[in-house]
mmCIF file of C-alpha atoms in Angstrom:
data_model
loop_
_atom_site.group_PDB
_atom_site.id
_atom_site.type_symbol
_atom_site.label_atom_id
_atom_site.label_comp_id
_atom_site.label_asym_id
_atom_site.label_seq_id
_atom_site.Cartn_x
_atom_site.Cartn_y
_atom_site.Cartn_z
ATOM 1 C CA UNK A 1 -18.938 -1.291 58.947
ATOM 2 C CA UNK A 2 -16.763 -4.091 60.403
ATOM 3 C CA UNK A 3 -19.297 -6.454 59.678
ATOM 4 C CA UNK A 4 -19.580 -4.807 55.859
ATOM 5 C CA UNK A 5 -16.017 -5.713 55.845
ATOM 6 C CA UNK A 6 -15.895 -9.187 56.857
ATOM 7 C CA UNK A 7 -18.359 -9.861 54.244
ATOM 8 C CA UNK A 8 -16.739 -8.422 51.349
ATOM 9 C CA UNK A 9 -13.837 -10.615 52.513
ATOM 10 C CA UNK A 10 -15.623 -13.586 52.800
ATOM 11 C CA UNK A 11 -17.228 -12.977 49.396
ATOM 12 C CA UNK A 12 -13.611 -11.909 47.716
ATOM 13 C CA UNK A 13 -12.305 -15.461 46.977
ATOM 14 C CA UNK A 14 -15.944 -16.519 45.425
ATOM 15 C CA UNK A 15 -15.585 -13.329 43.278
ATOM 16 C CA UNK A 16 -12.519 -14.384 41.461
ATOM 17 C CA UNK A 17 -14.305 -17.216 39.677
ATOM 18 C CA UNK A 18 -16.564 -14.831 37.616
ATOM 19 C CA UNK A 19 -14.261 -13.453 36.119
ATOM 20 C CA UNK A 20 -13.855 -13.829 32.454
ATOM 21 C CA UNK A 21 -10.182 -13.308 30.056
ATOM 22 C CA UNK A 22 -10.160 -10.746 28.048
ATOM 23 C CA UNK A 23 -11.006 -11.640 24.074
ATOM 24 C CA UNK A 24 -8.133 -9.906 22.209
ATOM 25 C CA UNK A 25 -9.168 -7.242 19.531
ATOM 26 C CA UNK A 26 -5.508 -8.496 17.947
ATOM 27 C CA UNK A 27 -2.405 -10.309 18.360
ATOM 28 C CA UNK A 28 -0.042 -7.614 18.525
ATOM 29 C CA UNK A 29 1.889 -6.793 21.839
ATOM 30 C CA UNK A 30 4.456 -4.264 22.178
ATOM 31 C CA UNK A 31 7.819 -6.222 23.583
ATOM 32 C CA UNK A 32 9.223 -4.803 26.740
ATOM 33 C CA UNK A 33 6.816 -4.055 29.985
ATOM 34 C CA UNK A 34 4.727 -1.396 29.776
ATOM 35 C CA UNK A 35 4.917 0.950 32.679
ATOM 36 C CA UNK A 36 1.731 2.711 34.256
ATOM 37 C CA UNK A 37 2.122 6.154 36.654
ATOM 38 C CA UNK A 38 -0.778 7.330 38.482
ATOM 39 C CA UNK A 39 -0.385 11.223 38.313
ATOM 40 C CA UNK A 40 -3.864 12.403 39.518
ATOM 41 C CA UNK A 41 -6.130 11.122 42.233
ATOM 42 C CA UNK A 42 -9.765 12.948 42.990
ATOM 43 C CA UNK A 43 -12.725 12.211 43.700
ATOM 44 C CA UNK A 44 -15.003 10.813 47.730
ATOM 45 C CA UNK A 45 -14.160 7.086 46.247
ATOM 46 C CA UNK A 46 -10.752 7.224 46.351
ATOM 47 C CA UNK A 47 -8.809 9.444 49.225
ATOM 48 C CA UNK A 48 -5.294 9.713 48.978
ATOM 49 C CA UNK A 49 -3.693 6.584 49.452
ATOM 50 C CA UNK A 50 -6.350 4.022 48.694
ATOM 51 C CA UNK A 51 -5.904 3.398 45.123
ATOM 52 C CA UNK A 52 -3.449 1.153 43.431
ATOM 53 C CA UNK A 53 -2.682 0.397 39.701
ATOM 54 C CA UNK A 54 -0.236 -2.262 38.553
ATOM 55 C CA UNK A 55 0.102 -2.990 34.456
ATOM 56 C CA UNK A 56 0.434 -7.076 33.689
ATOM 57 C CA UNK A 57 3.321 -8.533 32.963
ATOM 58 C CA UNK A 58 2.232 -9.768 29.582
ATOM 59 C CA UNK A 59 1.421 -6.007 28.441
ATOM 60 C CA UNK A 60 -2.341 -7.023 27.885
ATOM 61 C CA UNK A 61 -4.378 -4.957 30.740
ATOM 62 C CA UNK A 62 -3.391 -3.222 33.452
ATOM 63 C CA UNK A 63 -5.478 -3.137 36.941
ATOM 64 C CA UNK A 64 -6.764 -0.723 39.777
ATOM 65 C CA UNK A 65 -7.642 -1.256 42.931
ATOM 66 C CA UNK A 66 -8.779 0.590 45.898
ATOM 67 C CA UNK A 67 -9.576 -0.050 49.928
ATOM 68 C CA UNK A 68 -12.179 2.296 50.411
ATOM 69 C CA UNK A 69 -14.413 2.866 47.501
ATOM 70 C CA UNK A 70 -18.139 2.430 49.126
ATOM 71 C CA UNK A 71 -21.629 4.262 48.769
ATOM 72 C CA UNK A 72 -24.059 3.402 50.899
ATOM 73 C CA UNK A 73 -27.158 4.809 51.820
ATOM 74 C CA UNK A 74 -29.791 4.375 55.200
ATOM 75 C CA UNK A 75 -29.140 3.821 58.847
ATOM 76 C CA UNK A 76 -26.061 5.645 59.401
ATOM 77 C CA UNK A 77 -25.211 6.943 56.228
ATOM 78 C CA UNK A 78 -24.126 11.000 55.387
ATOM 79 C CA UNK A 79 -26.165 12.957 53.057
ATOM 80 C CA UNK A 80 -23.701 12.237 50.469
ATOM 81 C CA UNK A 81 -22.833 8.648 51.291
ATOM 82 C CA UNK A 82 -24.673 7.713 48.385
ATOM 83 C CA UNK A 83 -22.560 8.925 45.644
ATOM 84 C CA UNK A 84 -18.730 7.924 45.415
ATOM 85 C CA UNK A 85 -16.671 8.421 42.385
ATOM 86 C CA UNK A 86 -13.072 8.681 41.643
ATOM 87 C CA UNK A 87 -11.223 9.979 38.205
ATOM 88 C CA UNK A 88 -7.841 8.807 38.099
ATOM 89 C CA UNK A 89 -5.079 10.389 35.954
ATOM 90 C CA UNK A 90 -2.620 7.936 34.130
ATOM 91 C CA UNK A 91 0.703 8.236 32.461
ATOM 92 C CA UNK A 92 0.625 4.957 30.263
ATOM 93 C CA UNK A 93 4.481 4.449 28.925
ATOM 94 C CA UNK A 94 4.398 2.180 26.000
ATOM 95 C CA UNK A 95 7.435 1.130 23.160
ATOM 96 C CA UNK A 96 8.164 3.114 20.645
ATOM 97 C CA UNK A 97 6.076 2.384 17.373
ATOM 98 C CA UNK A 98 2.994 1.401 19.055
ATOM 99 C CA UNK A 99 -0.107 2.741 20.520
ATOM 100 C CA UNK A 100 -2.915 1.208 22.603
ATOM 101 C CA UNK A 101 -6.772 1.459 23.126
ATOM 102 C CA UNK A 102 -8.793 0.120 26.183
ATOM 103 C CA UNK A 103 -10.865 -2.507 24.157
ATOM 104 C CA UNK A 104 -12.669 -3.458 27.660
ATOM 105 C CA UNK A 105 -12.981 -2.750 31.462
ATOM 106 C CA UNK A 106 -14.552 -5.104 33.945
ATOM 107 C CA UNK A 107 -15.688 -3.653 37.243
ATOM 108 C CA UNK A 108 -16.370 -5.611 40.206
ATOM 109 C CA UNK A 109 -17.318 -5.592 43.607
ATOM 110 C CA UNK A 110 -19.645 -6.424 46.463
ATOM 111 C CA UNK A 111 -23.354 -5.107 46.958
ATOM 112 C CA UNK A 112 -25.845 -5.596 49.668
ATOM 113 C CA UNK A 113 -29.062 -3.830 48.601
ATOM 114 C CA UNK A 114 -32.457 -3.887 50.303
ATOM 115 C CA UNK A 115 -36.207 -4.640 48.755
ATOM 116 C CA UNK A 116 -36.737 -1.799 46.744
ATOM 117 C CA UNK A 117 -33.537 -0.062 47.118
ATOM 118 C CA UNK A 118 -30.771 -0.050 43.568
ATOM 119 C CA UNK A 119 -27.352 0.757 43.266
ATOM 120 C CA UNK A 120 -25.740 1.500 39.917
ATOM 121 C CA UNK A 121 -22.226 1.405 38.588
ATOM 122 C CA UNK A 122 -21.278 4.316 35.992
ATOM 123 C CA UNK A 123 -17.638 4.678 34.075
ATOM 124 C CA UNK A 124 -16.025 6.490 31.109
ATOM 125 C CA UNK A 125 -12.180 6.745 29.922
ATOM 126 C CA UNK A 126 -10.374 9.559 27.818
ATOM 127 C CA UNK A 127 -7.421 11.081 26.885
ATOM 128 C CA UNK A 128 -6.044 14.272 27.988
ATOM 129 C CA UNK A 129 -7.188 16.653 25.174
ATOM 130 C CA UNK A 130 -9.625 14.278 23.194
ATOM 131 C CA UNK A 131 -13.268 13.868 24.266
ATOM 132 C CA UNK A 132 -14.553 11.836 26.425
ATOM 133 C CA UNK A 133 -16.105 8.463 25.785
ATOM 134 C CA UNK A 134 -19.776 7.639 26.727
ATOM 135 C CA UNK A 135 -20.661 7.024 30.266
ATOM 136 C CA UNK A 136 -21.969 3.578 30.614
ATOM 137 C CA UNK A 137 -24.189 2.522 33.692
ATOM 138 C CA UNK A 138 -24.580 -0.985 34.760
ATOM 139 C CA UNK A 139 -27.856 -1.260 37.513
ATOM 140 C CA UNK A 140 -28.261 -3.881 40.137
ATOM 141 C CA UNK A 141 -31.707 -4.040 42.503
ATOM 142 C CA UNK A 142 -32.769 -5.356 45.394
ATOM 143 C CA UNK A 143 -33.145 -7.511 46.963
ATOM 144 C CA UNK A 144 -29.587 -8.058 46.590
ATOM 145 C CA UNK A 145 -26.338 -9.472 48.871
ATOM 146 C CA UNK A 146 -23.751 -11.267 46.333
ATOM 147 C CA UNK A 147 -20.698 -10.245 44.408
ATOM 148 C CA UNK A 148 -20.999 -7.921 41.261
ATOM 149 C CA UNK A 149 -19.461 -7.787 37.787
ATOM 150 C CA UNK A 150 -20.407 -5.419 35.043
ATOM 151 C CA UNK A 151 -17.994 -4.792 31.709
ATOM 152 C CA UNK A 152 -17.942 -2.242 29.280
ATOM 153 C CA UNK A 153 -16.407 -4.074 25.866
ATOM 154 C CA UNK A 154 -15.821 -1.964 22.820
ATOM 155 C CA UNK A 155 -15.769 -3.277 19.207
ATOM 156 C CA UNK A 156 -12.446 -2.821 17.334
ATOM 157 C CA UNK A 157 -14.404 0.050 15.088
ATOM 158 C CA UNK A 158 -14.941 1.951 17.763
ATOM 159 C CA UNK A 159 -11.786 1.873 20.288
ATOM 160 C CA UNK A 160 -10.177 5.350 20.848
ATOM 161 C CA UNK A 161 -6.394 4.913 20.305
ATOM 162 C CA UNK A 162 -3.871 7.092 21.945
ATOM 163 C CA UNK A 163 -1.964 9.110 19.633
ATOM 164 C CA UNK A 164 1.043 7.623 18.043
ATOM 165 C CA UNK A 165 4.356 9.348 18.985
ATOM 166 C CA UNK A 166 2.463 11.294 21.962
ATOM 167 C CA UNK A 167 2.309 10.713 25.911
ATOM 168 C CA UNK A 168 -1.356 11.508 26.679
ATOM 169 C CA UNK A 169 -2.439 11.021 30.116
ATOM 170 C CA UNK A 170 -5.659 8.371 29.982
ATOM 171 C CA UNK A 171 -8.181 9.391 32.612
ATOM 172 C CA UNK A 172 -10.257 7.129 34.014
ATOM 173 C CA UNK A 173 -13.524 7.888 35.720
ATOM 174 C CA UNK A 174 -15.737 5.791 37.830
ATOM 175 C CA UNK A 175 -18.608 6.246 40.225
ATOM 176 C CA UNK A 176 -21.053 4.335 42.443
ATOM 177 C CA UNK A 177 -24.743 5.246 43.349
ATOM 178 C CA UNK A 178 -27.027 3.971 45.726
ATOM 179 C CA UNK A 179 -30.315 4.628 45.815
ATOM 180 C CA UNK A 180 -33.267 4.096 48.651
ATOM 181 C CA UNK A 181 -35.774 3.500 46.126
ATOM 182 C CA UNK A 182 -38.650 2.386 48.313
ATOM 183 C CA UNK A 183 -36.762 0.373 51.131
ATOM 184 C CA UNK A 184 -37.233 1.458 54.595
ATOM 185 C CA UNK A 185 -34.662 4.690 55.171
ATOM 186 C CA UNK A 186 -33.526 2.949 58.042
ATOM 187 C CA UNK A 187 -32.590 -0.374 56.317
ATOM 188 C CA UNK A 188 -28.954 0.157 55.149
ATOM 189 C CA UNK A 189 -28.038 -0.416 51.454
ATOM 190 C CA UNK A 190 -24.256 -0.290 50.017
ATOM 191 C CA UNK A 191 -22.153 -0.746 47.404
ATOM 192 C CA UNK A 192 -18.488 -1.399 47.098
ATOM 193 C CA UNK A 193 -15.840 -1.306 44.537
ATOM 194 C CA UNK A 194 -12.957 -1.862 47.403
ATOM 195 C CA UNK A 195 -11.233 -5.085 48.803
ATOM 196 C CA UNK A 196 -9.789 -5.425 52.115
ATOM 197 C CA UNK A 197 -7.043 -7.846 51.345
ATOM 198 C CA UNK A 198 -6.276 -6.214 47.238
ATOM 199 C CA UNK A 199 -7.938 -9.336 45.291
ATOM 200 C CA UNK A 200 -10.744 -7.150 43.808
ATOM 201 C CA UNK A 201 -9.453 -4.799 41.474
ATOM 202 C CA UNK A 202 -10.797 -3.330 38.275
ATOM 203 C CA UNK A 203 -8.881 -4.283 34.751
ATOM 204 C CA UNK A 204 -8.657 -2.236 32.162
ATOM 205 C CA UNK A 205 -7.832 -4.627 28.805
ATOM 206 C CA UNK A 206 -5.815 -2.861 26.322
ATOM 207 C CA UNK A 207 -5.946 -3.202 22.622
ATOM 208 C CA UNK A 208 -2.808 -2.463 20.531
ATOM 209 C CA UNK A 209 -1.407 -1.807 17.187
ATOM 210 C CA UNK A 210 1.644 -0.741 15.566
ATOM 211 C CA UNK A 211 2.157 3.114 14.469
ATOM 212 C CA UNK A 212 2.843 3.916 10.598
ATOM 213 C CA UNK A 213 6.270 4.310 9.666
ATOM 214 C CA UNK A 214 7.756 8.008 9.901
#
């Protein structure tokens, strides 16, 4: 694991060149800072503790990011080592006379998967009360050892906005798989979604607009 570690470190200041800005659905932005409250945490990827969100300064996206977020399967792995996920709660305070959609997420991370083996990346968002969007899987196979990005972009049509006038919390769900596929059981095979030092995190980009008139 210590050696898992130093890798994901080594690969963590690599990582930040892939990634990509956001391409706005609009030009609107609510004045003020938005503020974002994590009220829920469940789920084998994120134990108490090791998750983090923090909302940009510019009111565009917000980000999470966790320390120990890793499915793995192989030598030394549990029978459910394979399968992390985590569904976080959020309490999204925005101004008065607008409302906000998640127009994109980018997930990233670090992977080292053996000949054979395949690891896969699976989200979905919603609001409290309103159905939940579809769950979107990204796949990666081995052989594999690098940095991973997937991102799940929405077109304006189809964003989900908050209601206006309403504080809804947003859930957020996420999960990791790995997979043995045909590699050698005792070859290990992971997957992470955490950082060690907090430079990996997963954004969520917002979309906004301005509510009608009451």
């Amino acid at each position: 694991m210590l050696l898992r570690r130093m890798t994901v470190a080594a690969a963590v200041a690599a990582l930040s060149t892939l990634a990509m800005p956001a391409q706005a659905h609009n030009a609107t932005y609510p004045p003020g800072r938005i503020t974002v409250d994590v009220v829920g945490v469940n789920g084998s990827g994120c134990p108490q503790g090791t998750a983090s969100v923090a909302a940009a300064s510019d009111n565009t996206s917000f980000t999470v990011t966790y320390s120990d977020y890793l499915a793995q399967t192989g030598a030394g792995s549990g029978g459910t080592d394979f399968r992390k996920n985590c569904q976080l709660a959020l309490q999204i305070h925005v101004p008065q006379g607008f409302t906000y959609a998640i127009a994109r997420a980018d997930y990233r991370g670090f992977a080292h998967l053996q000949r054979g083996a395949y690891g896969q990346e699976r989200a979905n968002y919603y609001f409290q009360g309103m159905a939940q969007t579809t769950r979107r899987t990204h796949q990666f196979n081995g052989p594999y050892s690098d940095n991973w990005q997937a991102s799940d972009q929405t077109e304006y049509a189809d964003l989900v906005w908050a209601p206006c006038g309403e504080e809804r919390n947003l859930n957020v769900n996420s999960e990791l798989r790995v997979y043995a596929g045909t590699s050698s059981p005792q070859n290990l095979s992971f997957m992470s979604m955490d950082s060690t030092d907090g430079s990996v995190s997963t954004v969520y980009h917002f979309a906004w607009k301005e509510c009608p008139a009451v």
